[in-house]
Amino acid sequence: MVRLMRRVLGAMLLALAVPAMAQLPDRAADRVLEGQLTAADGATYRNLDFTVPEGTGRLVIALAHDGDPKASLIELGLADAQGFRGASSRRSEVTLAPADATPGYLPGRIGAGAWQLRFSVGFLPAGKPLGWTVKLWFMKPGERLSARVPSRGPGWYRGDLHVHSGHSDGSCANPAGVTVPCPLYATIAGAAARALDFLMLTEHNTVSQLQVMRELQPFFDRTLLIAGQEVTTLHGHINVWGVEEPIDYRIAPGLRTFNEIADRVHALGGLLSINHPAAPTGVTCLGCGWSMPDVDYARVDAVEAINGGIIATVDGGDPEGKLSNLPFWLDRLAAGDALVAVGGSDSHDGTAAPGTPLALGYPVTVVHAEGLSEAAILAGIKAGRVFVDLSMDPASLLDLSVSDGRRTVAMGGVIAASRGLTAQVRIAAAKGARLELLDGATVLATRPVPPGEAVLTFPLALSRARHAIRAQVRGADGRILLISNAVRITG
């Protein structure tokens, strides 16, 4: 029995010694507290008071000590002026914010004033005192504590920008076959099964999913989960990415305007995209079409040029069908607006099999980013080096640039009109596909796609008027497989 108990205790200690995924701010702590505990403090409770300053949107705590990392020497608890905010066993890093918190802790307002760390002190050996350090970060609203997942460095990353779960109107079948609000776990598991690099969780007018995301990110450590919300108004739907604060969706005279919402999103470090602008508005979908008054399109970052749900359920799989969003994007390009074309599945069932209506990951938006982090993905989208993939082939590639002989501008960029401009397309697509080079909606050239990865070059003979050079790939059946973003040429 003694031998058995030793084995059990050893296994428990080994398991407990495995650290959780570290997630601390990428800057110095705002306050550092230090102290010592001796054997006389063993098996007691010790309280540590500290003050949270005004304007704190997120609290982050990191505890370290110089004792045996496998031993239960100090366990954390936390209270604010109203009382208990959480406790944890063998967890040394904790965060709390209005919408999410480390498991074991309660999300909610980070009130200014007196807070208290509560140490549960274990049995300490006699002799050397135990030195401890607590680091505190008082993060401002909009200052993000982004998840960390393995990154390949600069390159192309595949993700879905528009997904719903049971935190809004997503549903799926439970084990008994009954349709229920679909748990976020099932949605994220669906993204992981499709090997997506990132997933934007965009619930209608809520951020309640953030708490579950905080819990599940370490488990799904190959799929970056990015905060999002679909701001669902009476005049149109707007995806917001990279913002944790709930955005008030009530656009009306005397309340707020679209432009004020856009300014708030950008002040918080997020991006804003118009969803399914060509969709009809009616009893089945409140405000789905785009009829937003007084829009300053310079404040808009992107537009959902491809919505997978509409393609699958209304347009018979054709991205150029009667409810296509492509004309809206092309009209904005023609008007000189720098809207980045993106895609989104608009999935409401993370368990739906690939190829079925509302399946997650159709289409995929492919972003060239400096790495797999929230900041890098958002920066990549903002820059416009993005293509939309309806082929569902991870090997697909469509990258476009324009050169004047002195400088080369990637898609999403701007270059002045001049003689001798050339467009270069780096491409990999299915056998039998054809590449189209376009100026807005006008086809300039078409070529068969060579096997493997290839680079095709096209001379451009353009007037000094405004142009938007882009590329798309059609499959053997004539349907669009890949859509690039544009290089805008100014006169």
PDB file of C-alpha atoms in Angstrom, residues 115-346:
ATOM      1  CA  TRP A 115      -7.745  44.571  -3.948  1.00  0.00           C
ATOM      2  CA  GLN A 116      -6.216  41.692  -2.038  1.00  0.00           C
ATOM      3  CA  LEU A 117      -4.113  38.692  -2.959  1.00  0.00           C
ATOM      4  CA  ARG A 118      -4.702  35.794  -0.609  1.00  0.00           C
ATOM      5  CA  PHE A 119      -1.839  33.360  -0.145  1.00  0.00           C
ATOM      6  CA  SER A 120      -2.582  29.861   1.076  1.00  0.00           C
ATOM      7  CA  VAL A 121       0.870  28.916   2.341  1.00  0.00           C
ATOM      8  CA  GLY A 122       1.903  25.279   2.334  1.00  0.00           C
ATOM      9  CA  PHE A 123       4.296  23.505   4.671  1.00  0.00           C
ATOM     10  CA  LEU A 124       7.639  25.234   4.270  1.00  0.00           C
ATOM     11  CA  PRO A 125      10.932  23.559   5.152  1.00  0.00           C
ATOM     12  CA  ALA A 126      12.985  25.018   7.977  1.00  0.00           C
ATOM     13  CA  GLY A 127      16.138  26.907   7.109  1.00  0.00           C
ATOM     14  CA  LYS A 128      16.189  28.994   3.974  1.00  0.00           C
ATOM     15  CA  PRO A 129      13.273  31.481   3.633  1.00  0.00           C
ATOM     16  CA  LEU A 130      11.042  31.223   0.574  1.00  0.00           C
ATOM     17  CA  GLY A 131      11.381  34.322  -1.589  1.00  0.00           C
ATOM     18  CA  TRP A 132       8.362  35.324  -3.684  1.00  0.00           C
ATOM     19  CA  THR A 133       7.599  37.924  -6.352  1.00  0.00           C
ATOM     20  CA  VAL A 134       4.240  39.126  -7.628  1.00  0.00           C
ATOM     21  CA  LYS A 135       4.073  41.109 -10.864  1.00  0.00           C
ATOM     22  CA  LEU A 136       0.961  43.161 -11.606  1.00  0.00           C
ATOM     23  CA  TRP A 137      -0.172  44.622 -14.931  1.00  0.00           C
ATOM     24  CA  PHE A 138      -2.980  47.190 -15.013  1.00  0.00           C
ATOM     25  CA  MET A 139      -3.942  47.081 -18.688  1.00  0.00           C
ATOM     26  CA  LYS A 140      -5.933  49.855 -20.337  1.00  0.00           C
ATOM     27  CA  PRO A 141      -9.125  49.249 -22.359  1.00  0.00           C
ATOM     28  CA  GLY A 142      -8.054  48.225 -25.848  1.00  0.00           C
ATOM     29  CA  GLU A 143      -4.697  46.900 -24.640  1.00  0.00           C
ATOM     30  CA  ARG A 144      -4.916  43.252 -25.610  1.00  0.00           C
ATOM     31  CA  LEU A 145      -3.620  40.140 -23.875  1.00  0.00           C
ATOM     32  CA  SER A 146      -3.381  38.022 -26.984  1.00  0.00           C
ATOM     33  CA  ALA A 147      -3.153  34.259 -27.060  1.00  0.00           C
ATOM     34  CA  ARG A 148       0.120  32.625 -27.993  1.00  0.00           C
ATOM     35  CA  VAL A 149       0.209  29.646 -30.325  1.00  0.00           C
ATOM     36  CA  PRO A 150       3.065  28.132 -32.341  1.00  0.00           C
ATOM     37  CA  SER A 151       3.992  30.348 -35.278  1.00  0.00           C
ATOM     38  CA  ARG A 152       5.835  29.600 -38.524  1.00  0.00           C
ATOM     39  CA  GLY A 153       7.037  33.190 -38.771  1.00  0.00           C
ATOM     40  CA  PRO A 154       6.245  35.263 -41.873  1.00  0.00           C
ATOM     41  CA  GLY A 155       3.973  33.446 -44.310  1.00  0.00           C
ATOM     42  CA  TRP A 156       0.425  32.611 -45.332  1.00  0.00           C
ATOM     43  CA  TYR A 157      -2.121  31.743 -42.647  1.00  0.00           C
ATOM     44  CA  ARG A 158      -5.570  30.275 -43.297  1.00  0.00           C
ATOM     45  CA  GLY A 159      -8.638  31.103 -41.260  1.00  0.00           C
ATOM     46  CA  ASP A 160     -12.355  31.765 -41.058  1.00  0.00           C
ATOM     47  CA  LEU A 161     -13.427  35.337 -40.275  1.00  0.00           C
ATOM     48  CA  HIS A 162     -17.158  34.839 -39.638  1.00  0.00           C
ATOM     49  CA  VAL A 163     -18.386  32.072 -37.320  1.00  0.00           C
ATOM     50  CA  HIS A 164     -21.228  31.676 -34.813  1.00  0.00           C
ATOM     51  CA  SER A 165     -21.861  29.301 -31.912  1.00  0.00           C
ATOM     52  CA  GLY A 166     -24.552  28.886 -29.276  1.00  0.00           C
ATOM     53  CA  HIS A 167     -23.415  32.186 -27.778  1.00  0.00           C
ATOM     54  CA  SER A 168     -25.648  33.746 -30.433  1.00  0.00           C
ATOM     55  CA  ASP A 169     -27.734  31.820 -32.971  1.00  0.00           C
ATOM     56  CA  GLY A 170     -25.484  28.856 -33.760  1.00  0.00           C
ATOM     57  CA  SER A 171     -27.006  25.393 -33.304  1.00  0.00           C
ATOM     58  CA  CYS A 172     -26.102  21.758 -33.838  1.00  0.00           C
ATOM     59  CA  ALA A 173     -27.351  18.285 -32.969  1.00  0.00           C
ATOM     60  CA  ASN A 174     -26.556  16.873 -29.533  1.00  0.00           C
ATOM     61  CA  PRO A 175     -25.726  13.137 -29.093  1.00  0.00           C
ATOM     62  CA  ALA A 176     -29.460  12.371 -29.010  1.00  0.00           C
ATOM     63  CA  GLY A 177     -29.985  14.140 -32.326  1.00  0.00           C
ATOM     64  CA  VAL A 178     -31.805  17.084 -30.778  1.00  0.00           C
ATOM     65  CA  THR A 179     -30.915  20.551 -32.130  1.00  0.00           C
ATOM     66  CA  VAL A 180     -29.483  22.680 -29.344  1.00  0.00           C
ATOM     67  CA  PRO A 181     -27.370  25.856 -29.053  1.00  0.00           C
ATOM     68  CA  CYS A 182     -24.017  24.660 -30.351  1.00  0.00           C
ATOM     69  CA  PRO A 183     -21.304  24.748 -27.664  1.00  0.00           C
ATOM     70  CA  LEU A 184     -18.247  26.774 -28.509  1.00  0.00           C
ATOM     71  CA  TYR A 185     -16.091  23.691 -27.973  1.00  0.00           C
ATOM     72  CA  ALA A 186     -17.735  22.010 -30.978  1.00  0.00           C
ATOM     73  CA  THR A 187     -17.162  25.068 -33.164  1.00  0.00           C
ATOM     74  CA  ILE A 188     -13.483  25.347 -32.275  1.00  0.00           C
ATOM     75  CA  ALA A 189     -13.020  21.589 -32.658  1.00  0.00           C
ATOM     76  CA  GLY A 190     -14.431  21.928 -36.173  1.00  0.00           C
ATOM     77  CA  ALA A 191     -11.871  24.592 -37.011  1.00  0.00           C
ATOM     78  CA  ALA A 192      -9.055  22.476 -35.581  1.00  0.00           C
ATOM     79  CA  ALA A 193     -10.218  19.459 -37.601  1.00  0.00           C
ATOM     80  CA  ARG A 194      -9.927  21.568 -40.746  1.00  0.00           C
ATOM     81  CA  ALA A 195      -6.401  22.619 -39.728  1.00  0.00           C
ATOM     82  CA  LEU A 196      -7.327  26.314 -39.744  1.00  0.00           C
ATOM     83  CA  ASP A 197      -4.585  28.520 -38.371  1.00  0.00           C
ATOM     84  CA  PHE A 198      -6.977  31.085 -36.890  1.00  0.00           C
ATOM     85  CA  LEU A 199     -10.658  31.525 -36.135  1.00  0.00           C
ATOM     86  CA  MET A 200     -12.657  34.723 -35.598  1.00  0.00           C
ATOM     87  CA  LEU A 201     -15.560  34.014 -33.245  1.00  0.00           C
ATOM     88  CA  THR A 202     -18.117  36.658 -34.240  1.00  0.00           C
ATOM     89  CA  GLU A 203     -21.287  36.336 -32.183  1.00  0.00           C
ATOM     90  CA  HIS A 204     -24.237  38.675 -32.742  1.00  0.00           C
ATOM     91  CA  ASN A 205     -23.968  41.731 -30.460  1.00  0.00           C
ATOM     92  CA  THR A 206     -22.190  39.935 -27.627  1.00  0.00           C
ATOM     93  CA  VAL A 207     -18.755  38.966 -26.348  1.00  0.00           C
ATOM     94  CA  SER A 208     -19.935  36.292 -23.913  1.00  0.00           C
ATOM     95  CA  GLN A 209     -17.820  33.763 -25.852  1.00  0.00           C
ATOM     96  CA  LEU A 210     -14.598  35.368 -24.583  1.00  0.00           C
ATOM     97  CA  GLN A 211     -14.738  33.521 -21.261  1.00  0.00           C
ATOM     98  CA  VAL A 212     -14.929  30.130 -22.988  1.00  0.00           C
ATOM     99  CA  MET A 213     -12.220  31.153 -25.447  1.00  0.00           C
ATOM    100  CA  ARG A 214      -9.933  31.955 -22.508  1.00  0.00           C
ATOM    101  CA  GLU A 215     -10.478  28.435 -21.195  1.00  0.00           C
ATOM    102  CA  LEU A 216     -10.209  26.572 -24.515  1.00  0.00           C
ATOM    103  CA  GLN A 217      -7.239  28.330 -26.159  1.00  0.00           C
ATOM    104  CA  PRO A 218      -4.581  26.278 -24.315  1.00  0.00           C
ATOM    105  CA  PHE A 219      -6.367  23.063 -25.350  1.00  0.00           C
ATOM    106  CA  PHE A 220      -6.630  24.085 -29.010  1.00  0.00           C
ATOM    107  CA  ASP A 221      -3.080  25.350 -29.140  1.00  0.00           C
ATOM    108  CA  ARG A 222      -2.678  25.083 -32.928  1.00  0.00           C
ATOM    109  CA  THR A 223      -5.668  27.293 -33.795  1.00  0.00           C
ATOM    110  CA  LEU A 224      -5.446  30.949 -32.792  1.00  0.00           C
ATOM    111  CA  LEU A 225      -8.764  32.176 -31.386  1.00  0.00           C
ATOM    112  CA  ILE A 226      -9.410  35.862 -32.071  1.00  0.00           C
ATOM    113  CA  ALA A 227     -12.045  37.969 -30.355  1.00  0.00           C
ATOM    114  CA  GLY A 228     -14.835  39.141 -32.608  1.00  0.00           C
ATOM    115  CA  GLN A 229     -18.454  40.218 -32.725  1.00  0.00           C
ATOM    116  CA  GLU A 230     -20.975  40.722 -35.475  1.00  0.00           C
ATOM    117  CA  VAL A 231     -22.461  44.104 -34.759  1.00  0.00           C
ATOM    118  CA  THR A 232     -25.989  43.425 -35.952  1.00  0.00           C
ATOM    119  CA  THR A 233     -27.897  46.610 -36.729  1.00  0.00           C
ATOM    120  CA  LEU A 234     -31.166  47.438 -38.485  1.00  0.00           C
ATOM    121  CA  HIS A 235     -29.170  48.825 -41.424  1.00  0.00           C
ATOM    122  CA  GLY A 236     -26.521  46.139 -41.916  1.00  0.00           C
ATOM    123  CA  HIS A 237     -24.216  43.669 -40.210  1.00  0.00           C
ATOM    124  CA  ILE A 238     -20.609  44.552 -39.358  1.00  0.00           C
ATOM    125  CA  ASN A 239     -17.871  42.209 -38.261  1.00  0.00           C
ATOM    126  CA  VAL A 240     -15.518  43.637 -35.648  1.00  0.00           C
ATOM    127  CA  TRP A 241     -12.250  41.797 -35.004  1.00  0.00           C
ATOM    128  CA  GLY A 242      -9.741  42.194 -32.193  1.00  0.00           C
ATOM    129  CA  VAL A 243     -12.022  44.046 -29.763  1.00  0.00           C
ATOM    130  CA  GLU A 244     -13.187  42.702 -26.400  1.00  0.00           C
ATOM    131  CA  GLU A 245     -15.469  45.584 -25.469  1.00  0.00           C
ATOM    132  CA  PRO A 246     -19.141  45.074 -26.426  1.00  0.00           C
ATOM    133  CA  ILE A 247     -19.989  47.486 -29.232  1.00  0.00           C
ATOM    134  CA  ASP A 248     -23.354  49.186 -28.889  1.00  0.00           C
ATOM    135  CA  TYR A 249     -25.235  48.249 -32.056  1.00  0.00           C
ATOM    136  CA  ARG A 250     -28.148  50.702 -31.730  1.00  0.00           C
ATOM    137  CA  ILE A 251     -27.599  53.007 -34.693  1.00  0.00           C
ATOM    138  CA  ALA A 252     -30.370  55.578 -34.743  1.00  0.00           C
ATOM    139  CA  PRO A 253     -30.802  59.363 -34.741  1.00  0.00           C
ATOM    140  CA  GLY A 254     -29.812  60.706 -31.362  1.00  0.00           C
ATOM    141  CA  LEU A 255     -28.008  57.498 -30.343  1.00  0.00           C
ATOM    142  CA  ARG A 256     -24.962  56.782 -32.507  1.00  0.00           C
ATOM    143  CA  THR A 257     -23.821  56.601 -36.107  1.00  0.00           C
ATOM    144  CA  PHE A 258     -21.893  54.010 -38.058  1.00  0.00           C
ATOM    145  CA  ASN A 259     -18.922  56.366 -38.227  1.00  0.00           C
ATOM    146  CA  GLU A 260     -18.866  56.717 -34.435  1.00  0.00           C
ATOM    147  CA  ILE A 261     -18.861  52.929 -34.073  1.00  0.00           C
ATOM    148  CA  ALA A 262     -15.990  52.671 -36.571  1.00  0.00           C
ATOM    149  CA  ASP A 263     -13.987  55.270 -34.675  1.00  0.00           C
ATOM    150  CA  ARG A 264     -14.494  53.394 -31.392  1.00  0.00           C
ATOM    151  CA  VAL A 265     -13.421  50.092 -32.948  1.00  0.00           C
ATOM    152  CA  HIS A 266     -10.242  51.642 -34.312  1.00  0.00           C
ATOM    153  CA  ALA A 267      -9.506  53.392 -31.013  1.00  0.00           C
ATOM    154  CA  LEU A 268      -9.581  49.958 -29.383  1.00  0.00           C
ATOM    155  CA  GLY A 269      -7.149  48.554 -31.955  1.00  0.00           C
ATOM    156  CA  GLY A 270      -9.688  46.539 -33.933  1.00  0.00           C
ATOM    157  CA  LEU A 271     -10.809  46.225 -37.538  1.00  0.00           C
ATOM    158  CA  LEU A 272     -14.255  46.571 -39.055  1.00  0.00           C
ATOM    159  CA  SER A 273     -15.746  44.750 -42.063  1.00  0.00           C
ATOM    160  CA  ILE A 274     -19.109  44.978 -43.836  1.00  0.00           C
ATOM    161  CA  ASN A 275     -20.845  41.583 -43.946  1.00  0.00           C
ATOM    162  CA  HIS A 276     -22.946  40.172 -46.841  1.00  0.00           C
ATOM    163  CA  PRO A 277     -23.949  43.610 -48.213  1.00  0.00           C
ATOM    164  CA  ALA A 278     -26.050  42.112 -51.044  1.00  0.00           C
ATOM    165  CA  ALA A 279     -28.177  39.954 -48.753  1.00  0.00           C
ATOM    166  CA  PRO A 280     -31.895  40.757 -48.535  1.00  0.00           C
ATOM    167  CA  THR A 281     -33.378  42.232 -45.388  1.00  0.00           C
ATOM    168  CA  GLY A 282     -36.656  40.827 -44.136  1.00  0.00           C
ATOM    169  CA  VAL A 283     -38.417  38.711 -41.559  1.00  0.00           C
ATOM    170  CA  THR A 284     -35.864  35.901 -41.925  1.00  0.00           C
ATOM    171  CA  CYS A 285     -32.831  38.121 -41.436  1.00  0.00           C
ATOM    172  CA  LEU A 286     -33.128  41.467 -39.699  1.00  0.00           C
ATOM    173  CA  GLY A 287     -30.843  44.080 -41.233  1.00  0.00           C
ATOM    174  CA  CYS A 288     -28.861  41.572 -43.298  1.00  0.00           C
ATOM    175  CA  GLY A 289     -28.632  43.794 -46.373  1.00  0.00           C
ATOM    176  CA  TRP A 290     -26.542  46.963 -46.422  1.00  0.00           C
ATOM    177  CA  SER A 291     -28.569  50.167 -46.163  1.00  0.00           C
ATOM    178  CA  MET A 292     -26.385  52.016 -43.674  1.00  0.00           C
ATOM    179  CA  PRO A 293     -26.849  55.806 -43.769  1.00  0.00           C
ATOM    180  CA  ASP A 294     -24.022  58.341 -43.984  1.00  0.00           C
ATOM    181  CA  VAL A 295     -21.093  55.913 -44.230  1.00  0.00           C
ATOM    182  CA  ASP A 296     -17.572  57.279 -44.504  1.00  0.00           C
ATOM    183  CA  TYR A 297     -15.957  54.370 -46.350  1.00  0.00           C
ATOM    184  CA  ALA A 298     -12.511  55.607 -45.389  1.00  0.00           C
ATOM    185  CA  ARG A 299     -13.416  54.270 -41.939  1.00  0.00           C
ATOM    186  CA  VAL A 300     -14.167  50.751 -43.278  1.00  0.00           C
ATOM    187  CA  ASP A 301     -11.322  48.237 -43.348  1.00  0.00           C
ATOM    188  CA  ALA A 302     -12.820  45.330 -45.294  1.00  0.00           C
ATOM    189  CA  VAL A 303     -15.885  43.854 -46.941  1.00  0.00           C
ATOM    190  CA  GLU A 304     -17.094  40.257 -47.004  1.00  0.00           C
ATOM    191  CA  ALA A 305     -16.843  39.717 -50.754  1.00  0.00           C
ATOM    192  CA  ILE A 306     -17.644  36.026 -50.327  1.00  0.00           C
ATOM    193  CA  ASN A 307     -20.151  34.700 -47.777  1.00  0.00           C
ATOM    194  CA  GLY A 308     -20.141  30.908 -47.675  1.00  0.00           C
ATOM    195  CA  GLY A 309     -23.618  30.574 -46.229  1.00  0.00           C
ATOM    196  CA  ILE A 310     -25.213  32.592 -49.016  1.00  0.00           C
ATOM    197  CA  ILE A 311     -23.315  30.703 -51.695  1.00  0.00           C
ATOM    198  CA  ALA A 312     -24.311  27.336 -50.258  1.00  0.00           C
ATOM    199  CA  THR A 313     -27.942  27.984 -49.367  1.00  0.00           C
ATOM    200  CA  VAL A 314     -29.142  30.546 -51.926  1.00  0.00           C
ATOM    201  CA  ASP A 315     -26.848  30.731 -54.930  1.00  0.00           C
ATOM    202  CA  GLY A 316     -26.253  27.033 -55.505  1.00  0.00           C
ATOM    203  CA  GLY A 317     -22.538  27.224 -54.863  1.00  0.00           C
ATOM    204  CA  ASP A 318     -21.943  30.103 -57.290  1.00  0.00           C
ATOM    205  CA  PRO A 319     -19.998  33.053 -55.808  1.00  0.00           C
ATOM    206  CA  GLU A 320     -21.285  35.176 -58.711  1.00  0.00           C
ATOM    207  CA  GLY A 321     -24.954  34.336 -58.102  1.00  0.00           C
ATOM    208  CA  LYS A 322     -27.831  36.733 -57.596  1.00  0.00           C
ATOM    209  CA  LEU A 323     -26.779  37.590 -54.035  1.00  0.00           C
ATOM    210  CA  SER A 324     -23.071  37.924 -54.805  1.00  0.00           C
ATOM    211  CA  ASN A 325     -21.208  40.516 -52.755  1.00  0.00           C
ATOM    212  CA  LEU A 326     -18.486  40.948 -55.376  1.00  0.00           C
ATOM    213  CA  PRO A 327     -20.233  43.853 -57.193  1.00  0.00           C
ATOM    214  CA  PHE A 328     -20.406  45.823 -53.942  1.00  0.00           C
ATOM    215  CA  TRP A 329     -16.646  45.441 -53.415  1.00  0.00           C
ATOM    216  CA  LEU A 330     -15.876  46.318 -57.039  1.00  0.00           C
ATOM    217  CA  ASP A 331     -18.097  49.410 -56.854  1.00  0.00           C
ATOM    218  CA  ARG A 332     -16.191  50.604 -53.769  1.00  0.00           C
ATOM    219  CA  LEU A 333     -12.859  49.977 -55.547  1.00  0.00           C
ATOM    220  CA  ALA A 334     -14.111  51.987 -58.529  1.00  0.00           C
ATOM    221  CA  ALA A 335     -14.982  54.817 -56.144  1.00  0.00           C
ATOM    222  CA  GLY A 336     -11.404  54.774 -54.837  1.00  0.00           C
ATOM    223  CA  ASP A 337     -12.105  53.150 -51.466  1.00  0.00           C
ATOM    224  CA  ALA A 338      -9.442  50.868 -50.001  1.00  0.00           C
ATOM    225  CA  LEU A 339     -11.699  48.056 -48.780  1.00  0.00           C
ATOM    226  CA  VAL A 340      -9.942  44.703 -48.398  1.00  0.00           C
ATOM    227  CA  ALA A 341     -11.902  41.776 -49.831  1.00  0.00           C
ATOM    228  CA  VAL A 342     -12.292  38.907 -47.356  1.00  0.00           C
ATOM    229  CA  GLY A 343     -14.441  35.811 -47.053  1.00  0.00           C
ATOM    230  CA  GLY A 344     -16.339  34.217 -44.212  1.00  0.00           C
ATOM    231  CA  SER A 345     -18.298  31.015 -43.827  1.00  0.00           C
ATOM    232  CA  ASP A 346     -20.980  32.586 -41.623  1.00  0.00           C
TER     233      ASP A 346
END
